[in-house]
Structure formats: C-alpha cells, structure tokens
C-alpha cells in the first residue's frame, strides 16, 4: 500500500484542524510556521540522510497510530478506566499527526512525502494464550514504557542540536507528545500491575527481556550504519536537520533501556 499522510482537503480536514487547535494543542503549532528549510550550504550527504530519516520516521510515527488504537479493545477487555482508554485514542491521533508533521519536514527538504510500505496496519500483539491483563501489559510495556521512553530520550537529544526553525518546531511538538505517551505506559502499569495474579505476573515478567531485545534490534536496524565514516561537517549538518549521529543514537538507545527502563520496571514490582 501507499502511505501519504496529508489531510484530504474535504470538510473532514477542517474537523481535523479544529481537533488539532483544541483537543490536541500542545504549545505553538508547527503548522503556523513557514514549512521551509534552508539547506543552502549544508553538506549534501547530510541533506540526503535527513530526507531518508524523516521519510522513515513519517512511516514509523503513522504506524504507531495503529498500535495505540489497537490497544483500545485490550484496555476495555482488561477493565482499565475510561480515561485510560480515551488517552490511548488521543495518542493514536497524536501519532497520525506526527506522521503528517514528519512528512511536512520531508517535503520541506525537497522530497514528496510518500512511501510504499508492506505492513502499515499491524496492531499490537494478540498473545492469544494469555488472559486480558497480562496481554495488555505486555503490549503497554513494549509500545509505551520501552518504545516511548526511548523516543523521549532520542528526541531530547535531537532537540539539543537542531537549528532549522521548522524542524525544531516539529521536534518540540513530538517531544511534548512522546512524553505523555511514555507516562501513559508507566501510569497504566502502576494502575494495573497490582491486579495481576502470580501466574499472570510471571507471564509479563518472562516477556520483558524478549520485548527489550526485540525493540533494541528494530531500532538498531532503523538507526542503520552509514556506508562511510561521517565527516565533522556532515555530522554537524545532520544534527542541524534533526538527524542524530548513528553512534550517539545507539548509545542513547542502550543507555536508556539499561539505566531508565529496567530500573523503572523493577520499581513497578516486576522481577526483571
Ligand atoms: Fe510519535
Ligand atoms: Fe508516541
């Protein structure tokens, strides 16, 4: 299928815009800035890496929407409160918007924000052999506690070095939302973990190392390895466009899982 996360131009686009300005508003909107990025004088290899990076991010952000919206039936089934259910849907809407914003950055860098992808509608894992609560918590740990906590750390690093104003505005928006998306997981876990039976708790605990290893592998592959040693100007210009040096991104990934995520899972009472 083809992914092009841009609004339709129908009356529904006006409704979406109203939603952005009211329910989803988080500080100033990147849409209010001129969506242009001045790449004159920047290292062309860095511009190229930024185009690929923002297109890939567009797909990843959009895909997160299917995961969070797919959590709704599992949240209902596991009897989580209605506010938790509603925030999961808000997060799905945030991710749709993130896909659009990342596409806007790609467009401002001179590429059409469109990607052909194979599996855009993959929702959260079903873990059919489990009862509702451990099934939900496995997915919350993977999609929120692990993924979104790493996202917050990576986006914080990107914000420190970016200097193109439109890219900065997009990263500010992503950062604010990803912070909520990570808190969602930790709050959900604290709320629901005490209800686990001993056997259910064990079913969650045995999954944690699998989830972390799977996530690290997928992000490691996404960070990729450049086919050449990055030169200082290239590294600097990538950072200006919001794309981290792969070595730094990898360091943040592994430091965050080891030093933040695992201790917090232990604080939540899991033996991991
Ligand atoms: Fe996102
Ligand atoms: Fe997110």
Tab-separated table of C-alpha atoms and ligand atoms in Angstrom:
chain	number	residue	atom	x	y	z
A	1	UNK	CA	0.000	0.000	0.000
A	2	UNK	CA	0.952	3.633	-0.361
A	3	UNK	CA	1.308	5.925	2.656
A	4	UNK	CA	0.823	9.661	2.098
A	5	UNK	CA	-0.136	11.157	5.478
A	6	UNK	CA	-1.515	14.518	4.335
A	7	UNK	CA	-5.012	15.955	5.017
A	8	UNK	CA	-7.739	15.411	2.426
A	9	UNK	CA	-8.959	18.909	1.596
A	10	UNK	CA	-12.571	17.899	2.392
A	11	UNK	CA	-14.750	19.148	5.273
A	12	UNK	CA	-13.183	16.400	7.409
A	13	UNK	CA	-9.838	18.179	7.082
A	14	UNK	CA	-11.466	21.210	8.748
A	15	UNK	CA	-12.667	18.974	11.572
A	16	UNK	CA	-9.143	17.564	11.919
A	17	UNK	CA	-7.746	21.086	12.035
A	18	UNK	CA	-10.272	22.033	14.744
A	19	UNK	CA	-9.194	18.972	16.723
A	20	UNK	CA	-5.537	19.999	16.454
A	21	UNK	CA	-6.295	23.502	17.670
A	22	UNK	CA	-8.429	22.408	20.604
A	23	UNK	CA	-8.078	18.849	21.902
A	24	UNK	CA	-4.542	18.099	20.723
A	25	UNK	CA	-2.989	21.537	21.110
A	26	UNK	CA	0.423	21.470	22.727
A	27	UNK	CA	2.113	24.881	22.560
A	28	UNK	CA	2.636	26.690	19.287
A	29	UNK	CA	1.827	24.691	16.174
A	30	UNK	CA	4.484	23.883	13.577
A	31	UNK	CA	1.713	24.481	11.007
A	32	UNK	CA	1.825	28.190	11.881
A	33	UNK	CA	5.444	28.416	10.729
A	34	UNK	CA	6.603	28.666	7.142
A	35	UNK	CA	7.271	24.995	6.264
A	36	UNK	CA	10.618	25.666	4.623
A	37	UNK	CA	14.136	24.556	5.450
A	38	UNK	CA	17.159	26.374	4.072
A	39	UNK	CA	19.632	23.703	3.013
A	40	UNK	CA	21.909	26.054	1.054
A	41	UNK	CA	25.497	25.479	2.106
A	42	UNK	CA	24.727	22.281	4.036
A	43	UNK	CA	26.632	19.072	3.307
A	44	UNK	CA	24.586	17.279	0.583
A	45	UNK	CA	25.186	13.888	2.243
A	46	UNK	CA	23.620	15.265	5.430
A	47	UNK	CA	20.612	16.609	3.485
A	48	UNK	CA	20.214	13.223	1.860
A	49	UNK	CA	20.399	11.414	5.225
A	50	UNK	CA	17.799	13.852	6.623
A	51	UNK	CA	15.407	13.186	3.725
A	52	UNK	CA	15.640	9.436	4.260
A	53	UNK	CA	15.462	9.799	8.035
A	54	UNK	CA	12.335	11.980	8.043
A	55	UNK	CA	10.533	9.780	5.500
A	56	UNK	CA	11.287	6.696	7.578
A	57	UNK	CA	10.116	8.499	10.690
A	58	UNK	CA	6.910	9.503	8.882
A	59	UNK	CA	6.106	5.808	8.360
A	60	UNK	CA	7.075	4.795	11.905
A	61	UNK	CA	5.013	7.561	13.511
A	62	UNK	CA	1.982	6.757	11.406
A	63	UNK	CA	2.312	3.058	12.230
A	64	UNK	CA	2.266	3.826	15.972
A	65	UNK	CA	-1.312	5.057	15.454
A	66	UNK	CA	-2.435	1.527	14.596
A	67	UNK	CA	-0.751	0.182	17.728
A	68	UNK	CA	-2.358	2.679	20.123
A	69	UNK	CA	-5.792	2.486	18.535
A	70	UNK	CA	-5.483	-1.329	18.629
A	71	UNK	CA	-4.847	-1.108	22.381
A	72	UNK	CA	-8.398	0.173	22.955
A	73	UNK	CA	-10.124	-3.262	22.796
A	74	UNK	CA	-7.404	-4.690	25.041
A	75	UNK	CA	-7.793	-1.833	27.565
A	76	UNK	CA	-11.558	-2.408	27.643
A	77	UNK	CA	-11.145	-6.161	27.954
A	78	UNK	CA	-8.670	-5.711	30.857
A	79	UNK	CA	-11.091	-3.277	32.556
A	80	UNK	CA	-8.818	-0.229	32.593
A	81	UNK	CA	-10.632	3.044	33.421
A	82	UNK	CA	-12.304	5.062	30.659
A	83	UNK	CA	-9.819	7.956	30.882
A	84	UNK	CA	-7.003	5.496	30.161
A	85	UNK	CA	-8.973	4.205	27.164
A	86	UNK	CA	-9.547	7.748	25.883
A	87	UNK	CA	-5.915	8.798	26.289
A	88	UNK	CA	-4.855	5.766	24.204
A	89	UNK	CA	-7.047	7.104	21.387
A	90	UNK	CA	-5.626	10.591	21.815
A	91	UNK	CA	-2.176	9.039	21.458
A	92	UNK	CA	-3.268	7.366	18.227
A	93	UNK	CA	-4.386	10.773	16.923
A	94	UNK	CA	-1.076	12.304	18.021
A	95	UNK	CA	0.766	9.652	16.015
A	96	UNK	CA	-1.305	10.316	12.891
A	97	UNK	CA	-0.333	13.940	13.248
A	98	UNK	CA	3.317	13.066	13.847
A	99	UNK	CA	3.284	11.164	10.565
A	100	UNK	CA	1.928	14.272	8.861
A	101	UNK	CA	4.492	16.553	10.516
A	102	UNK	CA	7.401	14.277	9.597
A	103	UNK	CA	6.060	14.213	6.036
A	104	UNK	CA	5.988	18.026	6.102
A	105	UNK	CA	9.670	18.073	7.112
A	106	UNK	CA	10.476	15.662	4.257
A	107	UNK	CA	8.577	17.923	1.865
A	108	UNK	CA	10.416	20.992	3.150
A	109	UNK	CA	13.662	19.097	2.474
A	110	UNK	CA	12.562	18.648	-1.142
A	111	UNK	CA	11.046	15.156	-1.278
A	112	UNK	CA	7.476	14.053	-1.843
A	113	UNK	CA	6.150	12.623	1.472
A	114	UNK	CA	5.023	9.284	0.109
A	115	UNK	CA	6.248	5.772	0.847
A	116	UNK	CA	5.227	2.332	-0.401
A	117	UNK	CA	5.018	0.035	2.581
A	118	UNK	CA	4.068	-3.577	3.172
A	119	UNK	CA	2.542	-3.841	6.645
A	120	UNK	CA	1.034	-0.499	7.681
A	121	UNK	CA	-1.879	-1.866	9.665
A	122	UNK	CA	-0.124	-4.190	12.080
A	123	UNK	CA	-1.703	-3.675	15.524
A	124	UNK	CA	-0.456	-4.733	18.963
A	125	UNK	CA	0.434	-8.418	19.506
A	126	UNK	CA	-2.522	-10.640	20.486
A	127	UNK	CA	-0.766	-13.104	22.817
A	128	UNK	CA	-3.772	-15.477	22.437
A	129	UNK	CA	-2.695	-17.851	25.220
A	130	UNK	CA	-2.926	-15.120	27.887
A	131	UNK	CA	-5.736	-13.641	29.975
A	132	UNK	CA	-6.625	-9.956	29.261
A	133	UNK	CA	-4.479	-8.196	31.872
A	134	UNK	CA	-1.051	-9.718	31.109
A	135	UNK	CA	-1.875	-9.491	27.392
A	136	UNK	CA	-2.475	-5.769	27.770
A	137	UNK	CA	0.543	-5.156	30.000
A	138	UNK	CA	2.907	-6.947	27.632
A	139	UNK	CA	1.808	-4.567	24.890
A	140	UNK	CA	1.821	-1.486	27.109
A	141	UNK	CA	5.363	-2.307	28.228
A	142	UNK	CA	6.529	-2.763	24.623
A	143	UNK	CA	4.681	0.097	22.929
A	144	UNK	CA	4.779	2.689	25.675
A	145	UNK	CA	7.176	2.012	28.583
A	146	UNK	CA	10.003	0.842	26.293
A	147	UNK	CA	9.346	2.449	22.884
A	148	UNK	CA	8.110	5.824	24.033
A	149	UNK	CA	10.682	6.212	26.828
A	150	UNK	CA	13.455	5.654	24.275
A	151	UNK	CA	11.676	8.063	21.887
A	152	UNK	CA	11.681	10.774	24.549
A	153	UNK	CA	15.436	10.312	25.087
A	154	UNK	CA	16.242	10.331	21.361
A	155	UNK	CA	14.004	13.339	20.657
A	156	UNK	CA	15.547	15.265	23.574
A	157	UNK	CA	18.993	14.747	22.020
A	158	UNK	CA	17.743	15.788	18.576
A	159	UNK	CA	16.230	18.982	20.018
A	160	UNK	CA	19.512	19.945	21.630
A	161	UNK	CA	21.328	20.102	18.307
A	162	UNK	CA	18.706	21.066	15.716
A	163	UNK	CA	18.755	24.595	14.342
A	164	UNK	CA	16.365	24.712	11.354
A	165	UNK	CA	13.314	26.522	12.895
A	166	UNK	CA	10.653	24.375	11.217
A	167	UNK	CA	12.402	21.142	12.243
A	168	UNK	CA	12.785	22.492	15.780
A	169	UNK	CA	9.051	23.270	15.979
A	170	UNK	CA	8.213	19.746	14.812
A	171	UNK	CA	10.627	18.184	17.325
A	172	UNK	CA	9.141	20.327	20.123
A	173	UNK	CA	5.694	19.004	19.250
A	174	UNK	CA	6.881	15.384	19.041
A	175	UNK	CA	8.758	15.712	22.338
A	176	UNK	CA	5.731	17.023	24.248
A	177	UNK	CA	3.512	14.258	22.909
A	178	UNK	CA	6.052	11.443	23.347
A	179	UNK	CA	6.480	12.462	26.986
A	180	UNK	CA	2.745	11.853	27.536
A	181	UNK	CA	2.939	8.599	25.562
A	182	UNK	CA	5.688	7.304	27.875
A	183	UNK	CA	3.852	8.447	31.032
A	184	UNK	CA	0.779	6.603	29.794
A	185	UNK	CA	2.667	3.304	29.974
A	186	UNK	CA	4.157	3.870	33.405
A	187	UNK	CA	0.817	5.013	34.846
A	188	UNK	CA	-1.043	2.119	33.240
A	189	UNK	CA	1.481	-0.345	34.633
A	190	UNK	CA	1.268	1.118	38.161
A	191	UNK	CA	-2.533	1.073	37.983
A	192	UNK	CA	-2.902	-2.468	36.668
A	193	UNK	CA	0.097	-4.470	37.941
A	194	UNK	CA	-1.319	-4.942	41.483
A	195	UNK	CA	-4.277	-6.820	39.950
A	196	UNK	CA	-2.060	-9.497	38.349
A	197	UNK	CA	-2.188	-12.988	39.830
A	198	UNK	CA	1.180	-14.632	40.484
A	199	UNK	CA	0.942	-16.634	37.235
A	200	UNK	CA	-0.070	-13.551	35.231
A	201	UNK	CA	2.780	-11.521	36.719
A	202	UNK	CA	5.199	-14.210	35.655
A	203	UNK	CA	3.755	-14.173	32.132
A	204	UNK	CA	4.543	-10.446	31.980
A	205	UNK	CA	7.987	-10.814	33.541
A	206	UNK	CA	9.204	-13.510	31.142
A	207	UNK	CA	8.197	-11.288	28.240
A	208	UNK	CA	10.198	-8.214	29.332
A	209	UNK	CA	13.645	-9.354	28.106
A	210	UNK	CA	12.049	-10.530	24.836
A	211	UNK	CA	10.344	-7.144	24.364
A	212	UNK	CA	13.505	-5.165	25.114
A	213	UNK	CA	15.679	-7.320	22.841
A	214	UNK	CA	13.126	-7.127	20.015
A	215	UNK	CA	12.809	-3.374	20.371
A	216	UNK	CA	16.573	-2.810	20.509
A	217	UNK	CA	17.041	-4.899	17.365
A	218	UNK	CA	14.358	-2.999	15.483
A	219	UNK	CA	15.688	0.441	16.461
A	220	UNK	CA	19.269	-0.595	15.876
A	221	UNK	CA	18.320	-1.610	12.330
A	222	UNK	CA	16.407	1.638	11.857
A	223	UNK	CA	19.328	3.776	13.062
A	224	UNK	CA	21.399	1.978	10.433
A	225	UNK	CA	25.085	2.380	9.742
A	226	UNK	CA	26.361	4.910	7.175
A	227	UNK	CA	28.445	3.371	4.374
A	228	UNK	CA	31.281	5.775	5.229
A	229	UNK	CA	32.852	7.445	8.242
A	230	UNK	CA	30.887	10.653	8.927
A	231	UNK	CA	32.947	13.789	8.469
A	232	UNK	CA	32.574	16.594	11.033
A	233	UNK	CA	30.613	18.881	8.649
A	234	UNK	CA	28.291	16.034	7.709
A	235	UNK	CA	27.704	15.125	11.349
A	236	UNK	CA	27.035	18.775	12.222
A	237	UNK	CA	24.611	19.322	9.319
A	238	UNK	CA	22.695	16.108	10.028
A	239	UNK	CA	22.215	17.323	13.597
A	240	UNK	CA	21.014	20.722	12.341
A	241	UNK	CA	18.288	18.895	10.417
A	242	UNK	CA	17.257	16.769	13.400
A	243	UNK	CA	19.081	13.544	12.498
A	244	UNK	CA	21.426	12.129	15.122
A	245	UNK	CA	24.831	10.651	14.582
A	246	UNK	CA	24.073	6.870	14.485
A	247	UNK	CA	26.729	6.161	17.142
A	248	UNK	CA	25.114	8.652	19.535
A	249	UNK	CA	21.595	7.359	18.797
A	250	UNK	CA	22.750	3.825	19.564
A	251	UNK	CA	24.381	4.917	22.823
A	252	UNK	CA	21.151	6.647	23.894
A	253	UNK	CA	19.094	3.569	22.987
A	254	UNK	CA	21.149	1.142	25.058
A	255	UNK	CA	21.738	3.561	27.971
A	256	UNK	CA	18.015	4.289	28.229
A	257	UNK	CA	16.904	0.661	28.282
A	258	UNK	CA	19.569	-0.302	30.832
A	259	UNK	CA	19.596	2.779	33.097
A	260	UNK	CA	15.991	4.010	32.911
A	261	UNK	CA	13.575	1.369	31.657
A	262	UNK	CA	14.759	-1.749	33.502
A	263	UNK	CA	15.015	0.066	36.892
A	264	UNK	CA	11.529	1.558	36.421
A	265	UNK	CA	10.053	-1.849	35.577
A	266	UNK	CA	11.638	-3.146	38.799
A	267	UNK	CA	10.176	-0.195	40.707
A	268	UNK	CA	6.782	-1.243	39.321
A	269	UNK	CA	7.254	-4.575	41.118
A	270	UNK	CA	8.351	-6.748	38.185
A	271	UNK	CA	11.254	-9.155	38.675
A	272	UNK	CA	13.247	-8.408	35.536
B	1	LIG	FE1	5.093	9.887	17.756
B	2	LIG	FE1	4.457	8.313	20.547
